[in-house]
Amino acid sequence: MAMAAVGVGGAVASLLPQRRRGTVVPWSGAAACVGRRRASVAVRASYEAGVGVMATKVGMMTYFEPETGKPVPVTVVGFREGGNVLTQVKTAATDGYDAVQVGYHGVREDKLTRPELGHLGKAGAPPLKHLQEFRLTAIDAFEPGQPLDFADLFKEGDLIDVSGNTIGKGFQGGIKRHNFKRGLMTHGSKSHRQLGSIGAGTTPGRVYKGKKMPGRMGGTKTKIRKLKIVKIDNDLRVLMIKGAVPGKPGNLLRITPAKIVGKNIPKN
């Protein structure tokens, strides 16, 4: 299956999303000794304000409001061939919690394993590359194989939460990574971009954990909350979201309705 391309302003962007792995829930406390059972862990997962979709970042551009002509910086988000399809409905009776699983980005069958093809075939869904769960409070209105159209879930002016992997910067120093100031460049100073002293004196005589130091920067999952949908173009099948979203063009994004306490999220 050929990959779809989304054109914006005469340019065609090639979309190359990444695969998202499942998370591992760690055991609490120290490891149990041999022959002793480990204590059970109560897992708390946050509920989404509503079912969301996966999309692909295309790039940024300037959008001019038709009424006022005011320029608005927007991120263009497109959808690959195959769209978003509901691949599984999880219930408290069978899985211990209520959630829906959504698949995205249609691919050829030889790109997936037989277990993956069997799982998707059971729901009547085409071969899809990415699978993600959306934990909800009510799942009565969903069924496997149901397509999810962004135009039916969102409208212009809605607030959304967008999450994705940020751009990796590699190993960086303290100035770039933590916005440290540099030292003097004159008057005999020998310390320009060095980190400087990191100790805490004789007491406690060690370096505190979490000390801001050089290290790997970027390449982590980040969520940008309460972004506004400026424009929905059904012809190009793209969303225009005000502001910036994580990652570079081609990055896989997760778009959900914004959580607003007191409106769609209980205060308690």
mmCIF file of C-alpha atoms in Angstrom:
data_model
loop_
_atom_site.group_PDB
_atom_site.id
_atom_site.type_symbol
_atom_site.label_atom_id
_atom_site.label_comp_id
_atom_site.label_asym_id
_atom_site.label_seq_id
_atom_site.Cartn_x
_atom_site.Cartn_y
_atom_site.Cartn_z
ATOM 1 C CA MET A 1 0.000 0.000 0.000
ATOM 2 C CA ALA A 2 1.533 3.268 -1.079
ATOM 3 C CA MET A 3 1.978 5.912 1.580
ATOM 4 C CA ALA A 4 -0.211 8.976 1.235
ATOM 5 C CA ALA A 5 1.196 12.480 1.003
ATOM 6 C CA VAL A 6 -0.466 15.675 2.173
ATOM 7 C CA GLY A 7 0.050 18.860 0.170
ATOM 8 C CA VAL A 8 -0.097 22.280 1.823
ATOM 9 C CA GLY A 9 0.500 25.485 -0.091
ATOM 10 C CA GLY A 10 1.690 23.567 -3.157
ATOM 11 C CA ALA A 11 4.273 21.542 -1.207
ATOM 12 C CA VAL A 12 4.028 17.777 -0.705
ATOM 13 C CA ALA A 13 5.268 16.403 2.625
ATOM 14 C CA SER A 14 6.332 12.787 3.020
ATOM 15 C CA LEU A 15 4.994 11.439 6.299
ATOM 16 C CA LEU A 16 7.139 9.005 8.284
ATOM 17 C CA PRO A 17 5.703 8.339 11.779
ATOM 18 C CA GLN A 18 7.309 6.227 14.500
ATOM 19 C CA ARG A 19 6.065 3.190 16.384
ATOM 20 C CA ARG A 20 4.953 3.564 19.980
ATOM 21 C CA ARG A 21 5.812 0.792 22.418
ATOM 22 C CA GLY A 22 3.693 -0.260 25.383
ATOM 23 C CA THR A 23 4.571 0.937 28.845
ATOM 24 C CA VAL A 24 5.822 -1.297 31.647
ATOM 25 C CA VAL A 25 4.325 -0.910 35.121
ATOM 26 C CA PRO A 26 7.116 -1.348 37.724
ATOM 27 C CA TRP A 27 6.697 -3.244 40.964
ATOM 28 C CA SER A 28 6.623 -1.124 44.118
ATOM 29 C CA GLY A 29 9.258 -1.514 46.805
ATOM 30 C CA ALA A 30 12.367 -3.655 46.788
ATOM 31 C CA ALA A 31 12.565 -6.972 44.959
ATOM 32 C CA ALA A 32 11.070 -9.850 46.941
ATOM 33 C CA CYS A 33 13.361 -12.581 48.084
ATOM 34 C CA VAL A 34 13.256 -16.101 46.638
ATOM 35 C CA GLY A 35 10.029 -18.007 47.402
ATOM 36 C CA ARG A 36 8.086 -14.898 48.478
ATOM 37 C CA ARG A 37 5.263 -13.436 46.414
ATOM 38 C CA ARG A 38 5.517 -9.862 45.276
ATOM 39 C CA ALA A 39 2.917 -7.408 46.506
ATOM 40 C CA SER A 40 0.225 -6.440 44.030
ATOM 41 C CA VAL A 41 0.324 -2.916 42.629
ATOM 42 C CA ALA A 42 -2.697 -0.687 42.148
ATOM 43 C CA VAL A 43 -2.321 0.889 38.706
ATOM 44 C CA ARG A 44 -3.875 4.297 38.222
ATOM 45 C CA ALA A 45 -4.366 5.357 34.611
ATOM 46 C CA SER A 46 -5.707 8.758 33.682
ATOM 47 C CA TYR A 47 -8.941 8.847 31.715
ATOM 48 C CA GLU A 48 -9.175 10.800 28.489
ATOM 49 C CA ALA A 49 -11.808 13.507 28.085
ATOM 50 C CA GLY A 50 -12.925 11.682 24.930
ATOM 51 C CA VAL A 51 -11.702 9.366 22.221
ATOM 52 C CA GLY A 52 -8.901 10.815 20.114
ATOM 53 C CA VAL A 53 -7.053 10.084 16.902
ATOM 54 C CA MET A 54 -3.501 9.689 15.684
ATOM 55 C CA ALA A 55 -2.093 11.982 13.021
ATOM 56 C CA THR A 56 1.169 13.035 11.398
ATOM 57 C CA LYS A 57 2.867 16.410 11.646
ATOM 58 C CA VAL A 58 3.314 18.058 8.243
ATOM 59 C CA GLY A 59 4.928 21.376 9.149
ATOM 60 C CA MET A 60 4.276 24.963 10.231
ATOM 61 C CA MET A 61 2.905 27.903 8.280
ATOM 62 C CA THR A 62 1.158 31.243 8.763
ATOM 63 C CA TYR A 63 -2.623 31.332 8.616
ATOM 64 C CA PHE A 64 -4.415 34.653 8.081
ATOM 65 C CA GLU A 65 -7.801 34.995 9.733
ATOM 66 C CA PRO A 66 -10.453 35.787 7.083
ATOM 67 C CA GLU A 67 -12.283 38.385 9.194
ATOM 68 C CA THR A 68 -9.388 40.414 10.578
ATOM 69 C CA GLY A 69 -6.418 39.370 8.433
ATOM 70 C CA LYS A 70 -4.426 38.703 11.610
ATOM 71 C CA PRO A 71 -1.518 36.272 11.067
ATOM 72 C CA VAL A 72 -1.643 33.162 13.230
ATOM 73 C CA PRO A 73 1.244 30.644 13.453
ATOM 74 C CA VAL A 74 -0.242 27.192 12.947
ATOM 75 C CA THR A 75 0.980 23.610 12.721
ATOM 76 C CA VAL A 76 -0.464 21.604 9.848
ATOM 77 C CA VAL A 77 -1.385 18.058 10.837
ATOM 78 C CA GLY A 78 -2.297 15.471 8.198
ATOM 79 C CA PHE A 79 -3.622 11.919 8.129
ATOM 80 C CA ARG A 80 -2.083 8.989 6.342
ATOM 81 C CA GLU A 81 -3.846 6.569 4.046
ATOM 82 C CA GLY A 82 -6.037 4.218 6.036
ATOM 83 C CA GLY A 83 -6.934 6.834 8.657
ATOM 84 C CA ASN A 84 -7.915 5.847 12.191
ATOM 85 C CA VAL A 85 -9.839 2.617 12.746
ATOM 86 C CA LEU A 86 -11.159 1.155 16.000
ATOM 87 C CA THR A 87 -9.363 -2.181 16.389
ATOM 88 C CA GLN A 88 -10.457 -3.340 19.862
ATOM 89 C CA VAL A 89 -12.909 -2.477 22.633
ATOM 90 C CA LYS A 90 -11.677 -3.391 26.113
ATOM 91 C CA THR A 91 -14.160 -3.806 28.960
ATOM 92 C CA ALA A 92 -13.810 -4.161 32.713
ATOM 93 C CA ALA A 93 -15.244 -7.681 32.511
ATOM 94 C CA THR A 94 -12.638 -9.003 30.070
ATOM 95 C CA ASP A 95 -9.598 -6.749 30.548
ATOM 96 C CA GLY A 96 -10.101 -5.112 33.933
ATOM 97 C CA TYR A 97 -10.671 -1.599 32.556
ATOM 98 C CA ASP A 98 -12.643 0.242 29.879
ATOM 99 C CA ALA A 99 -10.716 1.481 26.856
ATOM 100 C CA VAL A 100 -10.692 1.503 23.078
ATOM 101 C CA GLN A 101 -7.741 0.642 20.870
ATOM 102 C CA VAL A 102 -7.237 2.667 17.707
ATOM 103 C CA GLY A 103 -5.073 1.752 14.718
ATOM 104 C CA TYR A 104 -3.458 4.196 12.307
ATOM 105 C CA HIS A 105 -1.365 4.304 9.117
ATOM 106 C CA GLY A 106 -2.242 1.601 6.593
ATOM 107 C CA VAL A 107 0.679 -0.561 5.394
ATOM 108 C CA ARG A 108 1.246 -3.706 3.355
ATOM 109 C CA GLU A 109 0.567 -7.053 4.991
ATOM 110 C CA ASP A 110 4.219 -8.112 4.764
ATOM 111 C CA LYS A 111 5.126 -5.202 7.064
ATOM 112 C CA LEU A 112 3.306 -6.844 9.997
ATOM 113 C CA THR A 113 3.688 -10.120 11.835
ATOM 114 C CA ARG A 114 1.092 -12.896 11.767
ATOM 115 C CA PRO A 115 -0.115 -12.180 15.335
ATOM 116 C CA GLU A 116 -0.600 -8.518 14.407
ATOM 117 C CA LEU A 117 -2.500 -9.447 11.242
ATOM 118 C CA GLY A 118 -4.653 -11.872 13.218
ATOM 119 C CA HIS A 119 -5.457 -9.251 15.830
ATOM 120 C CA LEU A 120 -6.464 -6.691 13.197
ATOM 121 C CA GLY A 121 -8.337 -9.258 11.109
ATOM 122 C CA LYS A 122 -10.458 -10.223 14.107
ATOM 123 C CA ALA A 123 -11.734 -6.633 14.241
ATOM 124 C CA GLY A 124 -12.186 -6.440 10.467
ATOM 125 C CA ALA A 125 -9.546 -3.732 10.226
ATOM 126 C CA PRO A 126 -6.943 -3.359 7.444
ATOM 127 C CA PRO A 127 -3.193 -3.746 8.179
ATOM 128 C CA LEU A 128 -2.249 -0.797 10.381
ATOM 129 C CA LYS A 129 1.180 0.161 11.661
ATOM 130 C CA HIS A 130 0.399 2.006 14.923
ATOM 131 C CA LEU A 131 -1.882 0.939 17.776
ATOM 132 C CA GLN A 132 -2.735 3.124 20.775
ATOM 133 C CA GLU A 133 -5.278 2.954 23.580
ATOM 134 C CA PHE A 134 -7.647 5.641 24.792
ATOM 135 C CA ARG A 135 -8.988 4.913 28.281
ATOM 136 C CA LEU A 136 -12.568 6.169 28.597
ATOM 137 C CA THR A 137 -15.332 6.186 31.173
ATOM 138 C CA ALA A 138 -17.983 4.981 28.675
ATOM 139 C CA ILE A 139 -17.423 2.678 25.690
ATOM 140 C CA ASP A 140 -20.995 1.766 24.759
ATOM 141 C CA ALA A 141 -20.956 3.748 21.510
ATOM 142 C CA PHE A 142 -17.905 1.972 20.031
ATOM 143 C CA GLU A 143 -17.476 -1.284 18.159
ATOM 144 C CA PRO A 144 -14.465 -2.941 16.453
ATOM 145 C CA GLY A 145 -13.870 -1.923 12.844
ATOM 146 C CA GLN A 146 -15.501 1.476 13.294
ATOM 147 C CA PRO A 147 -13.670 4.258 11.399
ATOM 148 C CA LEU A 148 -12.889 7.447 13.310
ATOM 149 C CA ASP A 149 -13.048 10.651 11.285
ATOM 150 C CA PHE A 150 -11.419 13.748 12.761
ATOM 151 C CA ALA A 151 -14.145 15.937 11.244
ATOM 152 C CA ASP A 152 -16.768 14.080 13.310
ATOM 153 C CA LEU A 153 -14.774 14.237 16.548
ATOM 154 C CA PHE A 154 -13.492 17.822 16.412
ATOM 155 C CA LYS A 155 -14.668 21.163 15.110
ATOM 156 C CA GLU A 156 -13.023 24.532 14.587
ATOM 157 C CA GLY A 157 -12.400 26.346 17.857
ATOM 158 C CA ASP A 158 -12.074 23.184 19.983
ATOM 159 C CA LEU A 159 -9.247 22.848 22.492
ATOM 160 C CA ILE A 160 -7.117 19.708 22.185
ATOM 161 C CA ASP A 161 -4.133 18.042 23.843
ATOM 162 C CA VAL A 162 -1.336 16.979 21.479
ATOM 163 C CA SER A 163 1.410 14.581 22.559
ATOM 164 C CA GLY A 164 4.414 13.200 20.694
ATOM 165 C CA ASN A 165 8.167 12.708 20.841
ATOM 166 C CA THR A 166 10.251 15.879 20.838
ATOM 167 C CA ILE A 167 13.190 16.454 18.511
ATOM 168 C CA GLY A 168 16.341 14.771 19.831
ATOM 169 C CA LYS A 169 19.267 17.168 20.351
ATOM 170 C CA GLY A 170 21.887 14.601 21.322
ATOM 171 C CA PHE A 171 24.423 15.190 24.114
ATOM 172 C CA GLN A 172 24.399 18.886 25.039
ATOM 173 C CA GLY A 173 26.109 21.073 27.608
ATOM 174 C CA GLY A 174 24.622 23.055 30.462
ATOM 175 C CA ILE A 175 24.179 26.283 28.481
ATOM 176 C CA LYS A 176 21.999 24.734 25.774
ATOM 177 C CA ARG A 177 20.299 22.142 27.961
ATOM 178 C CA HIS A 178 19.531 24.221 31.078
ATOM 179 C CA ASN A 179 19.968 27.835 29.860
ATOM 180 C CA PHE A 180 23.054 28.444 32.030
ATOM 181 C CA LYS A 181 25.042 31.670 31.575
ATOM 182 C CA ARG A 182 28.552 31.514 30.201
ATOM 183 C CA GLY A 183 31.593 32.885 32.003
ATOM 184 C CA LEU A 184 33.640 35.966 31.139
ATOM 185 C CA MET A 185 35.439 35.871 27.807
ATOM 186 C CA THR A 186 38.067 38.444 28.939
ATOM 187 C CA HIS A 187 40.030 39.571 32.029
ATOM 188 C CA GLY A 188 41.942 36.315 32.205
ATOM 189 C CA SER A 189 38.929 34.097 32.736
ATOM 190 C CA LYS A 190 39.586 30.436 31.965
ATOM 191 C CA SER A 191 35.955 29.365 32.435
ATOM 192 C CA HIS A 192 33.748 30.160 29.444
ATOM 193 C CA ARG A 193 31.205 27.390 28.818
ATOM 194 C CA GLN A 194 32.324 24.976 31.514
ATOM 195 C CA LEU A 195 29.775 23.788 34.064
ATOM 196 C CA GLY A 196 31.815 24.885 37.098
ATOM 197 C CA SER A 197 31.674 23.509 40.617
ATOM 198 C CA ILE A 198 29.001 20.874 41.219
ATOM 199 C CA GLY A 199 29.741 19.919 44.819
ATOM 200 C CA ALA A 200 27.881 20.951 47.965
ATOM 201 C CA GLY A 201 30.838 21.532 50.306
ATOM 202 C CA THR A 202 32.198 19.258 53.023
ATOM 203 C CA THR A 203 28.657 18.537 54.165
ATOM 204 C CA PRO A 204 27.140 16.424 52.687
ATOM 205 C CA GLY A 205 30.273 15.879 50.617
ATOM 206 C CA ARG A 206 28.482 14.537 47.578
ATOM 207 C CA VAL A 207 26.617 15.659 44.457
ATOM 208 C CA TYR A 208 22.863 15.904 44.875
ATOM 209 C CA LYS A 209 20.684 13.701 42.702
ATOM 210 C CA GLY A 210 18.992 15.601 39.899
ATOM 211 C CA LYS A 211 21.828 18.115 39.567
ATOM 212 C CA LYS A 212 21.549 20.018 36.297
ATOM 213 C CA MET A 213 24.471 18.801 34.217
ATOM 214 C CA PRO A 214 25.320 18.070 30.579
ATOM 215 C CA GLY A 215 23.521 15.083 29.092
ATOM 216 C CA ARG A 216 21.058 13.822 26.508
ATOM 217 C CA MET A 217 18.578 16.484 25.458
ATOM 218 C CA GLY A 218 15.228 16.007 23.759
ATOM 219 C CA GLY A 219 13.816 12.804 22.299
ATOM 220 C CA THR A 220 11.212 12.436 25.080
ATOM 221 C CA LYS A 221 7.436 12.181 25.061
ATOM 222 C CA THR A 222 5.799 15.572 25.652
ATOM 223 C CA LYS A 223 2.203 16.763 25.791
ATOM 224 C CA ILE A 224 1.148 20.288 24.803
ATOM 225 C CA ARG A 225 -2.189 21.100 26.408
ATOM 226 C CA LYS A 226 -5.138 23.256 25.355
ATOM 227 C CA LEU A 227 -4.152 24.046 21.784
ATOM 228 C CA LYS A 228 -6.854 25.569 19.591
ATOM 229 C CA ILE A 229 -8.019 24.139 16.258
ATOM 230 C CA VAL A 230 -7.945 27.101 13.879
ATOM 231 C CA LYS A 231 -9.017 25.447 10.624
ATOM 232 C CA ILE A 232 -10.252 22.067 9.379
ATOM 233 C CA ASP A 233 -9.689 21.500 5.650
ATOM 234 C CA ASN A 234 -11.764 18.518 4.509
ATOM 235 C CA ASP A 235 -10.422 18.703 0.936
ATOM 236 C CA LEU A 236 -6.773 18.382 1.972
ATOM 237 C CA ARG A 237 -7.712 16.321 5.059
ATOM 238 C CA VAL A 238 -5.581 18.418 7.401
ATOM 239 C CA LEU A 239 -5.963 20.216 10.707
ATOM 240 C CA MET A 240 -4.446 23.614 11.433
ATOM 241 C CA ILE A 241 -3.549 23.892 15.109
ATOM 242 C CA LYS A 242 -2.492 27.188 16.672
ATOM 243 C CA GLY A 243 1.072 27.071 17.982
ATOM 244 C CA ALA A 244 3.747 24.381 17.900
ATOM 245 C CA VAL A 245 3.465 20.651 18.578
ATOM 246 C CA PRO A 246 6.232 18.189 19.531
ATOM 247 C CA GLY A 247 8.577 16.677 16.971
ATOM 248 C CA LYS A 248 9.751 17.334 13.454
ATOM 249 C CA PRO A 249 7.702 16.957 10.247
ATOM 250 C CA GLY A 250 6.664 13.324 9.865
ATOM 251 C CA ASN A 251 6.340 12.775 13.623
ATOM 252 C CA LEU A 252 3.476 10.655 14.972
ATOM 253 C CA LEU A 253 1.044 12.666 17.110
ATOM 254 C CA ARG A 254 -1.729 11.718 19.514
ATOM 255 C CA ILE A 255 -4.650 14.183 19.523
ATOM 256 C CA THR A 256 -7.308 14.079 22.254
ATOM 257 C CA PRO A 257 -9.929 16.530 23.561
ATOM 258 C CA ALA A 258 -8.374 18.868 26.105
ATOM 259 C CA LYS A 259 -8.947 18.012 29.765
ATOM 260 C CA ILE A 260 -10.702 20.911 31.507
ATOM 261 C CA VAL A 261 -11.367 20.505 35.235
ATOM 262 C CA GLY A 262 -15.012 21.095 36.043
ATOM 263 C CA LYS A 263 -16.119 20.685 32.422
ATOM 264 C CA ASN A 264 -15.116 17.233 31.225
ATOM 265 C CA ILE A 265 -12.924 16.188 34.180
ATOM 266 C CA PRO A 266 -14.386 16.025 37.735
ATOM 267 C CA LYS A 267 -12.912 18.418 40.291
ATOM 268 C CA ASN A 268 -12.234 15.580 42.697
#
